[in-house]
Short mmCIF file of C-alpha atoms and ligand atoms in Angstrom, two decimals:
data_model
loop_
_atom_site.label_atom_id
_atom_site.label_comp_id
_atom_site.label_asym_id
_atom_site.label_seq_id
_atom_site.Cartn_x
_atom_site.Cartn_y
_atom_site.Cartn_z
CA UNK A 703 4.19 22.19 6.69
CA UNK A 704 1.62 19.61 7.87
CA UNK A 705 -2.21 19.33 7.41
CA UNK A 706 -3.03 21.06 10.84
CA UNK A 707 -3.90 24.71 9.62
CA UNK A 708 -6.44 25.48 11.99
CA UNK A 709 -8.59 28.51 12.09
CA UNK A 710 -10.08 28.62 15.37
CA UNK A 711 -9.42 24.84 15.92
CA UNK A 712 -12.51 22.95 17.97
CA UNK A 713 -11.24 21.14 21.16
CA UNK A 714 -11.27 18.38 19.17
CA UNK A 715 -9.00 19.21 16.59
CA UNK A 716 -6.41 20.17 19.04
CA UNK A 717 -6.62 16.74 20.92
CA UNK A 718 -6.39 15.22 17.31
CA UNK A 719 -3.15 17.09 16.50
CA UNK A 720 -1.78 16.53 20.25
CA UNK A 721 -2.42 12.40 19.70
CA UNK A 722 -0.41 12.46 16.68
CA UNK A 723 2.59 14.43 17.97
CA UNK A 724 2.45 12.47 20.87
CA UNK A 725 2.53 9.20 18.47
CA UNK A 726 5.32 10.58 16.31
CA UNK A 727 7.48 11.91 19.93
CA UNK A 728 6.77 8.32 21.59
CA UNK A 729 6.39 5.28 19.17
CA UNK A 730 8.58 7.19 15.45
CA UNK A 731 5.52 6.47 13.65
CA UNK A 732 4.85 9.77 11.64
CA UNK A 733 1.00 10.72 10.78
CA UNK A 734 1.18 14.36 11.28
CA UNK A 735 1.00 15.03 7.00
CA UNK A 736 -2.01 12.57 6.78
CA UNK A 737 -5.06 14.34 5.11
CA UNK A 738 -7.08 15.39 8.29
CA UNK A 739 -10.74 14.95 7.72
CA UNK A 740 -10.17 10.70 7.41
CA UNK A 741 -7.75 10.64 10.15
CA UNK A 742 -10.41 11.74 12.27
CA UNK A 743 -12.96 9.83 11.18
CA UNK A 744 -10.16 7.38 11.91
CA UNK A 745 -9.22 8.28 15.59
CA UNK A 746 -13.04 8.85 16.41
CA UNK A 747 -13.89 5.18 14.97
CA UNK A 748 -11.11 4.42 17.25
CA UNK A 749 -11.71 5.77 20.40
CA UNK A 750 -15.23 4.24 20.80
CA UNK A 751 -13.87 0.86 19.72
CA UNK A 752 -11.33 1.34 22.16
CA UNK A 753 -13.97 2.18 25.42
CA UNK A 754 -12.30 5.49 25.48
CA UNK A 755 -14.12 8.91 26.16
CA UNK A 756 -12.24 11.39 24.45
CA UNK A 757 -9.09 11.78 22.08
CA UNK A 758 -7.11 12.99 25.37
CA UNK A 759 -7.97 9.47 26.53
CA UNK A 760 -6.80 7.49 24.25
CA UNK A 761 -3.81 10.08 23.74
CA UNK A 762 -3.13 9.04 27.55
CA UNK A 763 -3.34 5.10 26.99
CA UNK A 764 -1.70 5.15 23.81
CA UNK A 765 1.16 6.68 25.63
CA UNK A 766 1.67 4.47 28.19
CA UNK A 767 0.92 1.58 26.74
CA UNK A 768 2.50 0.03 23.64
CA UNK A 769 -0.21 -2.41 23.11
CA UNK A 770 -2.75 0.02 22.97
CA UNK A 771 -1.09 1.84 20.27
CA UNK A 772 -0.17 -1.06 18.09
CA UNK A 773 -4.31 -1.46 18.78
CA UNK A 774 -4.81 2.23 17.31
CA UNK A 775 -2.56 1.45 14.05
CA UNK A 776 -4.72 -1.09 13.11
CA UNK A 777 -7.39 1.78 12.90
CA UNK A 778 -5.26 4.66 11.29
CA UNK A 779 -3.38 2.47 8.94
CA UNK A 780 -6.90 0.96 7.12
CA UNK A 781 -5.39 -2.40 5.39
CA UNK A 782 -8.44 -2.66 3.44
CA UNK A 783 -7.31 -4.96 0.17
CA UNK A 784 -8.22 -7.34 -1.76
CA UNK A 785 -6.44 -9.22 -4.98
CA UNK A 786 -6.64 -8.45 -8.61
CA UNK A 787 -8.48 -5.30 -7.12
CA UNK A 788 -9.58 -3.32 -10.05
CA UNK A 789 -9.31 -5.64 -12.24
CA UNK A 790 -8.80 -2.90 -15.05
CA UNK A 791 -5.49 -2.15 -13.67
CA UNK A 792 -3.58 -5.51 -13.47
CA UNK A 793 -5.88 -6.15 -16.90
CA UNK A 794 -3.10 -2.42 -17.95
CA UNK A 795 -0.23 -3.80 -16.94
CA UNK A 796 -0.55 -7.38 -17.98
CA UNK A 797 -1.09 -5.66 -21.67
CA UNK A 798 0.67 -2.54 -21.60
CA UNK A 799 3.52 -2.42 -18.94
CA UNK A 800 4.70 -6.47 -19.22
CA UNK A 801 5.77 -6.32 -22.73
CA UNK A 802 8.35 -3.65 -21.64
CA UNK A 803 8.90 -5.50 -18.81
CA UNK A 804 10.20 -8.61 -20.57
CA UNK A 805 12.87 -6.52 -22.66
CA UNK A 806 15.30 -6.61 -18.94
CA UNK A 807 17.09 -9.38 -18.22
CA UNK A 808 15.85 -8.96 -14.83
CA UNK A 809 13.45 -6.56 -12.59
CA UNK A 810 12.67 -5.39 -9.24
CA UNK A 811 9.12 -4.04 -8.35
CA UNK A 812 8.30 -2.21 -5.30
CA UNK A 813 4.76 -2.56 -3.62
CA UNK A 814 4.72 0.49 -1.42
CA UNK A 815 1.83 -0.20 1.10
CA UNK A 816 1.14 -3.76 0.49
CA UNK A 817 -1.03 -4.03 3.50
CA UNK A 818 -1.57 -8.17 4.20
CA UNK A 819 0.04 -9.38 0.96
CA UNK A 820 -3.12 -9.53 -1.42
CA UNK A 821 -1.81 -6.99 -4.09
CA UNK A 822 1.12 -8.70 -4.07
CA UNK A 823 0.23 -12.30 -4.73
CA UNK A 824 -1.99 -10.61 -7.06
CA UNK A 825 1.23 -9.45 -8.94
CA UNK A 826 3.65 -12.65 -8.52
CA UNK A 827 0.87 -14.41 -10.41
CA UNK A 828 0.65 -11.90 -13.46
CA UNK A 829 4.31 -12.39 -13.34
CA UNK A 830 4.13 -15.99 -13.00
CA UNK A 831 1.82 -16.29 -15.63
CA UNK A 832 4.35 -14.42 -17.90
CA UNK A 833 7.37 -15.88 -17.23
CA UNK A 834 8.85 -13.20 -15.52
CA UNK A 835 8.39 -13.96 -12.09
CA UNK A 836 11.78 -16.05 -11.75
CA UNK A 837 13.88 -13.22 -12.57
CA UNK A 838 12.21 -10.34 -10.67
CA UNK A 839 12.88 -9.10 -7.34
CA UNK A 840 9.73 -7.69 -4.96
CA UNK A 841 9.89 -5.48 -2.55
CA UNK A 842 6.58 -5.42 -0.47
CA UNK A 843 6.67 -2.75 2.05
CA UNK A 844 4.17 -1.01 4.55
CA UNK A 845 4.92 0.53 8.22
CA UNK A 846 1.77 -2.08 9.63
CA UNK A 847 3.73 -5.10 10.97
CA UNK A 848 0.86 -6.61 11.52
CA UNK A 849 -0.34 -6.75 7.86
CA UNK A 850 3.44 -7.34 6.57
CA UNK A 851 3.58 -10.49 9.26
CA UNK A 852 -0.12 -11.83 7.09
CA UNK A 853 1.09 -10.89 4.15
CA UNK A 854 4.20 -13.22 4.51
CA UNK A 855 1.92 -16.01 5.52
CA UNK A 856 0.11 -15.67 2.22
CA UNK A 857 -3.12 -17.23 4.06
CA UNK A 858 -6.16 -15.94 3.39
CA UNK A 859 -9.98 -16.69 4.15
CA UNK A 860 -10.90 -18.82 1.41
CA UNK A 861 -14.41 -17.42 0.71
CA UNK A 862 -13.03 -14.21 -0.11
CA UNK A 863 -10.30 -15.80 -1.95
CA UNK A 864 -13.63 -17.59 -3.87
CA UNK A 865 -14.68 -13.67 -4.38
CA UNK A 866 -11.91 -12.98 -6.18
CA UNK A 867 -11.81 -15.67 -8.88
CA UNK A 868 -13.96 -12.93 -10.99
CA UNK A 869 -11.47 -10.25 -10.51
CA UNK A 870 -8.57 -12.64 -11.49
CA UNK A 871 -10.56 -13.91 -14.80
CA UNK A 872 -11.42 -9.73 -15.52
CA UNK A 873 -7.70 -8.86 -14.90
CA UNK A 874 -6.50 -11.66 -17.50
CA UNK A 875 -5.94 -14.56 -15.62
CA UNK A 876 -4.82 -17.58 -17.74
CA UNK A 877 -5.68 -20.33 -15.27
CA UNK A 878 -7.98 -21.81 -12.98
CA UNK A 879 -7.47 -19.33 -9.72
CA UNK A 880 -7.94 -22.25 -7.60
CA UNK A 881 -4.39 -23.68 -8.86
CA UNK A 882 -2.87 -20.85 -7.22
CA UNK A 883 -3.48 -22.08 -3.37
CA UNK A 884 -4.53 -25.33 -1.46
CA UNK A 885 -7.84 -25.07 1.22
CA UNK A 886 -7.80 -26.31 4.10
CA UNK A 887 -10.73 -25.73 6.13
CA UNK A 888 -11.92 -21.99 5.97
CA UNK A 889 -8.32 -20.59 4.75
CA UNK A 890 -6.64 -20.65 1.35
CA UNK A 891 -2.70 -21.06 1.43
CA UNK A 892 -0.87 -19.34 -1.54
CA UNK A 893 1.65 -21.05 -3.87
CA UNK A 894 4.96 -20.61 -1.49
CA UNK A 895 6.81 -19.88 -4.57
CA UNK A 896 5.16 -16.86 -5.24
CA UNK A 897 7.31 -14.90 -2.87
CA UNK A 898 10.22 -17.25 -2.99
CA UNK A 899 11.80 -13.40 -3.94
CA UNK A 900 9.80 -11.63 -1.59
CA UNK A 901 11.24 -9.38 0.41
CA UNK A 902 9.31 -7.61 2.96
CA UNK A 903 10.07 -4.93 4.83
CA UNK A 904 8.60 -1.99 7.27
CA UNK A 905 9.31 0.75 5.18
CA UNK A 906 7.60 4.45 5.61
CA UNK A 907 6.72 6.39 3.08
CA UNK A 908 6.58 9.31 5.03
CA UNK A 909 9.87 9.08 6.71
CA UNK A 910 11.75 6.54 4.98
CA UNK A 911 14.27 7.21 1.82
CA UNK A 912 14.50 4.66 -1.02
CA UNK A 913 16.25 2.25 -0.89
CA UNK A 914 17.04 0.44 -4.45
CA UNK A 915 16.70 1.01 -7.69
CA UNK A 916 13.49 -0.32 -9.20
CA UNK A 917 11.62 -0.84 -12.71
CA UNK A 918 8.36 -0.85 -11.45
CA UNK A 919 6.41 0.70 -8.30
CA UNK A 920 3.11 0.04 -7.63
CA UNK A 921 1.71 1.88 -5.24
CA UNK A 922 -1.98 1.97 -4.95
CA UNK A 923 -4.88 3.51 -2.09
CA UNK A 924 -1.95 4.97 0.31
CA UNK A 925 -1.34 8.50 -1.13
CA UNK A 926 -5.18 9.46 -1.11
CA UNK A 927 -4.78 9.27 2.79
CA UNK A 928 -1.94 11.57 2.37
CA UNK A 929 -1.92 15.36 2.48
CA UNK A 930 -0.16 17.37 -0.54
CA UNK A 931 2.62 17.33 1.50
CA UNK A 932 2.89 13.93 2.25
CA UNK A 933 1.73 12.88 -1.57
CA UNK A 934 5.43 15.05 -3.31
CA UNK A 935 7.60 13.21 -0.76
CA UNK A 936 6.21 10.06 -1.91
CA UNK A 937 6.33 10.80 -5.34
CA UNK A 938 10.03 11.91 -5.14
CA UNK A 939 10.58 8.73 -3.74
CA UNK A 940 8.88 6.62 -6.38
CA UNK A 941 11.03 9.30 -8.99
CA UNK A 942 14.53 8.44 -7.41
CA UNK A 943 14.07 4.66 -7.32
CA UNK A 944 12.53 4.16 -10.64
CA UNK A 945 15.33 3.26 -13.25
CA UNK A 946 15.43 5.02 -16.48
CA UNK A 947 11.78 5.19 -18.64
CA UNK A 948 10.93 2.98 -15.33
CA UNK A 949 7.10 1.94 -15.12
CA UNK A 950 5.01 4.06 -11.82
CA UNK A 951 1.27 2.24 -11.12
CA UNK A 952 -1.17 4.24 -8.68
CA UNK A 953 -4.56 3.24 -9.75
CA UNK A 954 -7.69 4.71 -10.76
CA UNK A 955 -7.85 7.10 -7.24
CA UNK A 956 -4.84 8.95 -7.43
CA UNK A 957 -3.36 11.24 -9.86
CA UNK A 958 -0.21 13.28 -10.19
CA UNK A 959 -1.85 15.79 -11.96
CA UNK A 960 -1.43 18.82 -9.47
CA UNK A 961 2.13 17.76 -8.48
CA UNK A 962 5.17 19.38 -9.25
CA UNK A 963 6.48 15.66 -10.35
CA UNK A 964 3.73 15.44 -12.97
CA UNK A 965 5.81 16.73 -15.72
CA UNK A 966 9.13 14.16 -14.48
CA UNK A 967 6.25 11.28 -15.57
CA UNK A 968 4.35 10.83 -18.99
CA UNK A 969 1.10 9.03 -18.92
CA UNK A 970 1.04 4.83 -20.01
CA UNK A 971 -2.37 3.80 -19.01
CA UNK A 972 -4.61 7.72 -18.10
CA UNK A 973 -7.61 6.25 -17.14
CA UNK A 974 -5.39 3.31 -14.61
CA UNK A 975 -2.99 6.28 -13.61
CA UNK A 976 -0.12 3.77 -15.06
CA UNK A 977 3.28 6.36 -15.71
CA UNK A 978 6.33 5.99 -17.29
CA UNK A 979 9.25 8.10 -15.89
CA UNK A 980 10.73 10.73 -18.92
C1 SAM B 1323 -5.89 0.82 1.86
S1 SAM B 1323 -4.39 -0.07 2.04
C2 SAM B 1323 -3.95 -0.35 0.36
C3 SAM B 1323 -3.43 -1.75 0.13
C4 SAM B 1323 -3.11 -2.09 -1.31
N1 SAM B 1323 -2.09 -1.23 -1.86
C5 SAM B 1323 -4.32 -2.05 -2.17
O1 SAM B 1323 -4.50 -1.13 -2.96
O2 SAM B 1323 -5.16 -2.97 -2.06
C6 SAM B 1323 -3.28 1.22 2.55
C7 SAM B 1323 -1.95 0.70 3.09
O3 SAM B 1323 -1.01 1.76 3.15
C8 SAM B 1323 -0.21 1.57 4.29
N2 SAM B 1323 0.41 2.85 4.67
C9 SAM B 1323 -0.15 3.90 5.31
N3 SAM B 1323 0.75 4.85 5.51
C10 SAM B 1323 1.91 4.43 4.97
C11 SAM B 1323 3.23 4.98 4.87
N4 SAM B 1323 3.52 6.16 5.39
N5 SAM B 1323 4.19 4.25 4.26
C12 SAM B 1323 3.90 3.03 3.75
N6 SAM B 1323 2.69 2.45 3.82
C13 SAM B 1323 1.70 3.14 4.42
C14 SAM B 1323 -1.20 1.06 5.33
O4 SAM B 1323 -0.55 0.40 6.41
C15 SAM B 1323 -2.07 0.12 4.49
O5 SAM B 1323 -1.59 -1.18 4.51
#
Protein backbone atom coordinates (compact mmCIF):
# COMPACT_ATOMS: atom_id res chain seq x y z
CA UNK A 1 0.00 0.00 0.00
CA UNK A 2 1.31 3.57 -0.49
CA UNK A 3 0.36 6.95 1.12
CA UNK A 4 -2.12 7.94 -1.75
CA UNK A 5 -5.57 7.02 -0.07
CA UNK A 6 -7.56 9.62 -1.48
CA UNK A 7 -11.11 10.42 -0.69
CA UNK A 8 -12.30 12.57 -3.33
CA UNK A 9 -8.68 13.55 -4.32
CA UNK A 10 -8.34 17.54 -5.43
CA UNK A 11 -6.80 17.95 -8.96
CA UNK A 12 -3.90 18.48 -7.26
CA UNK A 13 -3.45 15.47 -5.47
CA UNK A 14 -3.90 13.46 -8.53
CA UNK A 15 -1.14 15.43 -10.48
CA UNK A 16 0.98 14.84 -7.24
CA UNK A 17 0.50 11.04 -7.35
CA UNK A 18 0.80 11.03 -11.38
CA UNK A 19 4.51 13.01 -10.94
CA UNK A 20 5.67 10.39 -8.70
CA UNK A 21 4.63 7.33 -10.72
CA UNK A 22 5.88 8.96 -13.56
CA UNK A 23 9.35 9.48 -11.54
CA UNK A 24 9.41 5.91 -10.27
CA UNK A 25 8.26 4.46 -14.28
CA UNK A 26 11.04 6.87 -15.88
CA UNK A 27 14.16 7.71 -13.68
CA UNK A 28 13.79 4.06 -10.71
CA UNK A 29 13.75 6.56 -8.09
CA UNK A 30 10.83 5.39 -5.76
CA UNK A 31 8.81 8.23 -3.67
CA UNK A 32 5.41 6.83 -3.95
CA UNK A 33 5.49 5.60 0.21
CA UNK A 34 6.79 9.14 1.19
CA UNK A 35 4.42 10.74 3.85
CA UNK A 36 2.20 12.99 1.53
CA UNK A 37 1.48 16.25 3.19
CA UNK A 38 5.66 17.25 3.01
CA UNK A 39 6.04 15.86 -0.34
CA UNK A 40 3.75 18.37 -1.45
CA UNK A 41 4.85 21.06 0.25
CA UNK A 42 7.94 19.69 -1.48
CA UNK A 43 6.76 19.49 -5.21
CA UNK A 44 4.79 22.89 -4.75
CA UNK A 45 8.16 24.64 -3.37
CA UNK A 46 9.40 23.06 -6.45
CA UNK A 47 7.39 23.93 -9.15
CA UNK A 48 7.54 27.73 -8.54
CA UNK A 49 11.31 27.50 -8.17
CA UNK A 50 11.29 25.72 -11.24
CA UNK A 51 9.05 28.61 -13.45
CA UNK A 52 6.54 25.90 -13.81
CA UNK A 53 2.64 26.41 -13.64
CA UNK A 54 1.29 23.36 -12.44
CA UNK A 55 2.41 19.78 -11.15
CA UNK A 56 1.37 18.45 -14.80
CA UNK A 57 4.13 20.84 -15.88
CA UNK A 58 6.76 19.94 -14.22
CA UNK A 59 5.47 16.17 -14.49
CA UNK A 60 5.97 16.98 -18.38
CA UNK A 61 9.65 18.49 -18.06
CA UNK A 62 10.72 16.17 -15.55
CA UNK A 63 9.95 13.54 -18.06
CA UNK A 64 11.71 14.60 -20.80
CA UNK A 65 14.38 15.96 -19.39
CA UNK A 66 16.90 14.32 -17.06
CA UNK A 67 18.34 17.49 -15.88
CA UNK A 68 15.26 18.81 -14.79
CA UNK A 69 14.62 15.93 -12.62
CA UNK A 70 18.00 15.62 -11.04
CA UNK A 71 16.85 19.64 -10.43
CA UNK A 72 13.53 18.30 -8.63
CA UNK A 73 15.59 15.73 -6.29
CA UNK A 74 17.38 18.35 -4.90
CA UNK A 75 13.86 19.59 -3.67
CA UNK A 76 12.21 16.19 -2.61
CA UNK A 77 15.28 14.72 -1.12
CA UNK A 78 15.81 17.93 1.59
CA UNK A 79 19.74 17.39 2.53
CA UNK A 80 19.30 19.68 5.32
CA UNK A 81 22.39 18.67 7.90
CA UNK A 82 24.63 19.86 9.85
CA UNK A 83 27.54 18.12 12.21
CA UNK A 84 27.41 17.05 15.77
CA UNK A 85 23.61 17.89 15.15
CA UNK A 86 21.93 17.35 18.41
CA UNK A 87 24.55 17.40 20.24
CA UNK A 88 22.70 15.18 22.94
CA UNK A 89 22.87 12.32 20.64
CA UNK A 90 26.59 11.93 19.62
CA UNK A 91 27.01 13.31 23.55
CA UNK A 92 24.68 9.16 23.92
CA UNK A 93 26.75 7.39 21.98
CA UNK A 94 30.14 8.74 22.82
CA UNK A 95 29.02 7.60 26.60
CA UNK A 96 26.72 4.89 26.20
CA UNK A 97 27.10 3.02 22.80
CA UNK A 98 31.29 3.42 22.42
CA UNK A 99 32.13 1.47 25.42
CA UNK A 100 30.34 -1.53 23.77
CA UNK A 101 31.74 -0.58 20.79
CA UNK A 102 35.36 -1.02 21.83
CA UNK A 103 34.70 -4.74 23.12
CA UNK A 104 34.93 -5.87 18.84
CA UNK A 105 37.97 -6.23 17.41
CA UNK A 106 36.56 -4.39 14.61
CA UNK A 107 33.14 -2.56 13.40
CA UNK A 108 31.20 -1.42 10.55
CA UNK A 109 28.60 1.47 10.91
CA UNK A 110 26.08 2.32 8.40
CA UNK A 111 24.91 6.04 7.89
CA UNK A 112 21.68 5.52 6.03
CA UNK A 113 20.90 9.01 4.50
CA UNK A 114 24.07 10.79 5.04
CA UNK A 115 23.05 13.62 2.85
CA UNK A 116 26.57 15.84 2.07
CA UNK A 117 28.81 14.01 4.56
CA UNK A 118 28.31 16.24 7.79
CA UNK A 119 26.88 13.41 10.08
CA UNK A 120 29.44 11.45 9.03
CA UNK A 121 32.59 13.42 9.69
CA UNK A 122 30.70 14.14 12.70
CA UNK A 123 31.04 10.34 13.56
CA UNK A 124 34.73 9.51 12.18
CA UNK A 125 35.77 12.13 14.72
CA UNK A 126 33.92 10.58 17.86
CA UNK A 127 35.58 7.55 16.56
CA UNK A 128 38.78 9.14 16.05
CA UNK A 129 38.75 10.60 19.24
CA UNK A 130 38.28 7.06 20.73
CA UNK A 131 40.53 5.10 19.05
CA UNK A 132 38.25 3.24 17.15
CA UNK A 133 38.19 4.84 13.99
CA UNK A 134 41.20 2.70 12.47
CA UNK A 135 39.44 -0.44 12.79
CA UNK A 136 35.87 0.46 11.71
CA UNK A 137 34.36 0.28 8.43
CA UNK A 138 31.57 3.19 7.25
CA UNK A 139 29.15 2.86 5.07
CA UNK A 140 27.60 6.33 4.14
CA UNK A 141 24.72 5.92 1.91
CA UNK A 142 21.82 8.15 0.44
CA UNK A 143 20.01 7.89 -3.17
CA UNK A 144 21.10 12.03 -3.70
CA UNK A 145 24.31 11.78 -5.79
CA UNK A 146 24.65 15.05 -5.51
CA UNK A 147 25.03 15.19 -1.68
CA UNK A 148 27.08 11.71 -1.68
CA UNK A 149 29.55 13.48 -4.49
CA UNK A 150 29.93 16.69 -1.37
CA UNK A 151 29.99 14.48 1.10
CA UNK A 152 33.13 12.69 -0.37
CA UNK A 153 34.77 16.03 -0.81
CA UNK A 154 34.42 16.63 2.91
CA UNK A 155 34.45 20.58 2.07
CA UNK A 156 32.35 22.61 3.74
CA UNK A 157 31.63 26.49 4.16
CA UNK A 158 33.77 27.38 6.89
CA UNK A 159 31.42 29.78 8.75
CA UNK A 160 29.07 27.14 9.32
CA UNK A 161 31.78 24.82 10.10
CA UNK A 162 32.65 27.94 12.84
CA UNK A 163 28.77 27.26 13.92
CA UNK A 164 29.39 24.07 14.81
CA UNK A 165 32.38 24.27 17.15
CA UNK A 166 29.50 24.60 20.01
CA UNK A 167 27.78 21.50 18.96
CA UNK A 168 31.14 19.57 18.81
CA UNK A 169 32.24 20.93 22.49
CA UNK A 170 28.21 19.94 23.72
CA UNK A 171 28.54 16.47 22.03
CA UNK A 172 32.00 15.76 23.93
CA UNK A 173 34.54 16.85 21.78
CA UNK A 174 38.09 16.43 23.22
CA UNK A 175 39.90 18.88 20.97
CA UNK A 176 40.09 22.08 19.42
CA UNK A 177 37.38 21.57 16.34
CA UNK A 178 39.55 23.64 14.27
CA UNK A 179 42.29 20.69 14.26
CA UNK A 180 39.90 18.71 12.43
CA UNK A 181 40.13 20.74 8.89
CA UNK A 182 42.44 23.40 7.18
CA UNK A 183 40.61 26.96 5.69
CA UNK A 184 41.26 28.14 2.86
CA UNK A 185 39.38 31.07 1.90
CA UNK A 186 35.55 30.68 2.67
CA UNK A 187 35.69 26.63 2.81
CA UNK A 188 36.91 24.26 5.50
CA UNK A 189 38.61 20.94 4.17
CA UNK A 190 38.16 17.88 6.52
CA UNK A 191 41.00 15.67 7.83
CA UNK A 192 41.29 13.20 4.57
CA UNK A 193 41.78 10.46 6.96
CA UNK A 194 38.56 10.61 8.31
CA UNK A 195 37.05 8.60 5.54
CA UNK A 196 40.22 6.86 4.57
CA UNK A 197 37.37 3.76 5.24
CA UNK A 198 34.63 5.50 3.76
CA UNK A 199 32.68 3.91 1.58
CA UNK A 200 29.94 5.64 -0.12
CA UNK A 201 27.39 4.45 -1.94
CA UNK A 202 23.74 5.31 -3.59
CA UNK A 203 21.82 3.09 -1.65
CA UNK A 204 17.74 3.34 -1.26
CA UNK A 205 16.11 2.72 1.54
CA UNK A 206 13.01 2.26 -0.06
CA UNK A 207 14.03 -0.12 -2.69
CA UNK A 208 17.33 -1.30 -1.82
CA UNK A 209 18.11 -4.62 0.43
CA UNK A 210 21.06 -4.63 2.87
CA UNK A 211 23.85 -5.25 2.04
CA UNK A 212 26.42 -6.22 5.05
CA UNK A 213 26.36 -6.99 8.26
CA UNK A 214 26.78 -4.04 10.61
CA UNK A 215 27.25 -3.11 14.48
CA UNK A 216 25.94 0.12 14.30
CA UNK A 217 23.29 2.11 12.03
CA UNK A 218 22.67 5.46 12.38
CA UNK A 219 20.06 6.65 10.69
CA UNK A 220 18.69 9.97 11.57
CA UNK A 221 15.78 12.73 9.86
CA UNK A 222 14.99 10.21 6.78
CA UNK A 223 12.19 7.97 8.20
CA UNK A 224 10.00 11.03 9.44
CA UNK A 225 9.62 11.78 5.61
CA UNK A 226 8.52 8.28 5.28
CA UNK A 227 5.01 6.87 5.43
CA UNK A 228 4.28 3.75 7.87
CA UNK A 229 4.89 1.84 5.07
CA UNK A 230 7.99 3.08 4.05
CA UNK A 231 9.26 3.49 7.95
CA UNK A 232 8.81 -1.08 8.59
CA UNK A 233 10.78 -1.64 5.37
CA UNK A 234 13.43 0.48 6.68
CA UNK A 235 13.40 -0.83 9.95
CA UNK A 236 13.58 -4.47 8.68
CA UNK A 237 16.45 -3.40 6.96
CA UNK A 238 18.31 -1.79 9.85
CA UNK A 239 17.02 -5.41 11.83
CA UNK A 240 18.71 -7.77 9.18
CA UNK A 241 22.03 -5.92 8.98
CA UNK A 242 22.57 -5.25 12.58
CA UNK A 243 24.81 -8.09 14.12
CA UNK A 244 23.79 -9.69 17.26
CA UNK A 245 22.79 -7.09 20.45
CA UNK A 246 23.96 -4.63 17.44
CA UNK A 247 23.59 -0.78 18.36
CA UNK A 248 20.34 1.16 16.04
CA UNK A 249 20.64 5.35 16.41
CA UNK A 250 17.54 7.41 15.00
CA UNK A 251 17.50 10.51 17.01
CA UNK A 252 15.27 12.47 19.05
CA UNK A 253 12.38 12.66 15.92
CA UNK A 254 11.72 9.24 15.29
CA UNK A 255 10.53 6.42 17.28
CA UNK A 256 9.76 2.77 16.75
CA UNK A 257 7.21 2.82 19.12
CA UNK A 258 4.10 1.96 16.83
CA UNK A 259 6.11 -0.54 14.71
CA UNK A 260 5.77 -4.05 14.60
CA UNK A 261 9.85 -4.11 14.98
CA UNK A 262 9.59 -2.28 18.31
CA UNK A 263 9.58 -5.34 20.35
CA UNK A 264 12.86 -6.99 17.96
CA UNK A 265 14.75 -3.64 19.70
CA UNK A 266 15.13 -2.70 23.50
CA UNK A 267 15.68 0.88 24.33
CA UNK A 268 19.75 2.22 25.08
CA UNK A 269 19.37 5.90 25.13
CA UNK A 270 14.83 6.66 25.25
CA UNK A 271 15.01 10.13 25.17
CA UNK A 272 18.02 9.93 21.87
CA UNK A 273 15.91 6.95 20.39
CA UNK A 274 19.45 4.96 20.68
CA UNK A 275 18.32 0.80 20.42
CA UNK A 276 19.97 -2.19 20.94
CA UNK A 277 18.76 -5.21 18.84
CA UNK A 278 17.37 -8.31 21.43
C1 LIG B 1 17.22 15.68 6.25
S1 LIG B 1 18.52 14.74 5.55
C2 LIG B 1 19.23 14.00 6.98
C3 LIG B 1 20.73 14.00 6.94
C4 LIG B 1 21.42 13.46 8.19
N1 LIG B 1 21.06 12.09 8.45
C5 LIG B 1 21.12 14.30 9.39
O1 LIG B 1 20.35 13.90 10.26
O2 LIG B 1 21.67 15.42 9.48
C6 LIG B 1 17.61 13.40 4.81
C7 LIG B 1 18.45 12.56 3.85
O3 LIG B 1 17.77 11.34 3.57
C8 LIG B 1 18.01 11.01 2.23
N2 LIG B 1 16.96 10.08 1.77
C9 LIG B 1 15.70 10.35 1.41
N3 LIG B 1 15.08 9.25 1.00
C10 LIG B 1 15.96 8.23 1.12
C11 LIG B 1 15.91 6.83 0.84
N4 LIG B 1 14.83 6.26 0.34
N5 LIG B 1 17.02 6.09 1.07
C12 LIG B 1 18.15 6.66 1.56
N6 LIG B 1 18.26 7.97 1.83
C13 LIG B 1 17.18 8.75 1.62
C14 LIG B 1 17.96 12.35 1.52
O4 LIG B 1 18.60 12.30 0.25
C15 LIG B 1 18.69 13.25 2.52
O5 LIG B 1 20.05 13.32 2.26
Amino acid sequence: MNGYVMINPSSGDIELKLLIEAIYLKYSYDFRDYAVASQKRRVLHAMRQLHCGSISELQAKVLHDAEMFMELLQYLTIPTTEMFRDPAYFLALREQVVPFLKTYPSLKIWIAGCSTGEELYSMAILLQEEGLLDRSIIYATDINLQSLEKAKKGIFSLERVRNYTANYQSAGGKKAFSDYYTAAYDSALFDRNLCENVSFADHSLATDSVFSETHLICCRNVMIYFNPALQERALGLFHESLCHRGFLGLGSKESIDFSCHATSFEALVKSQRIYRKR
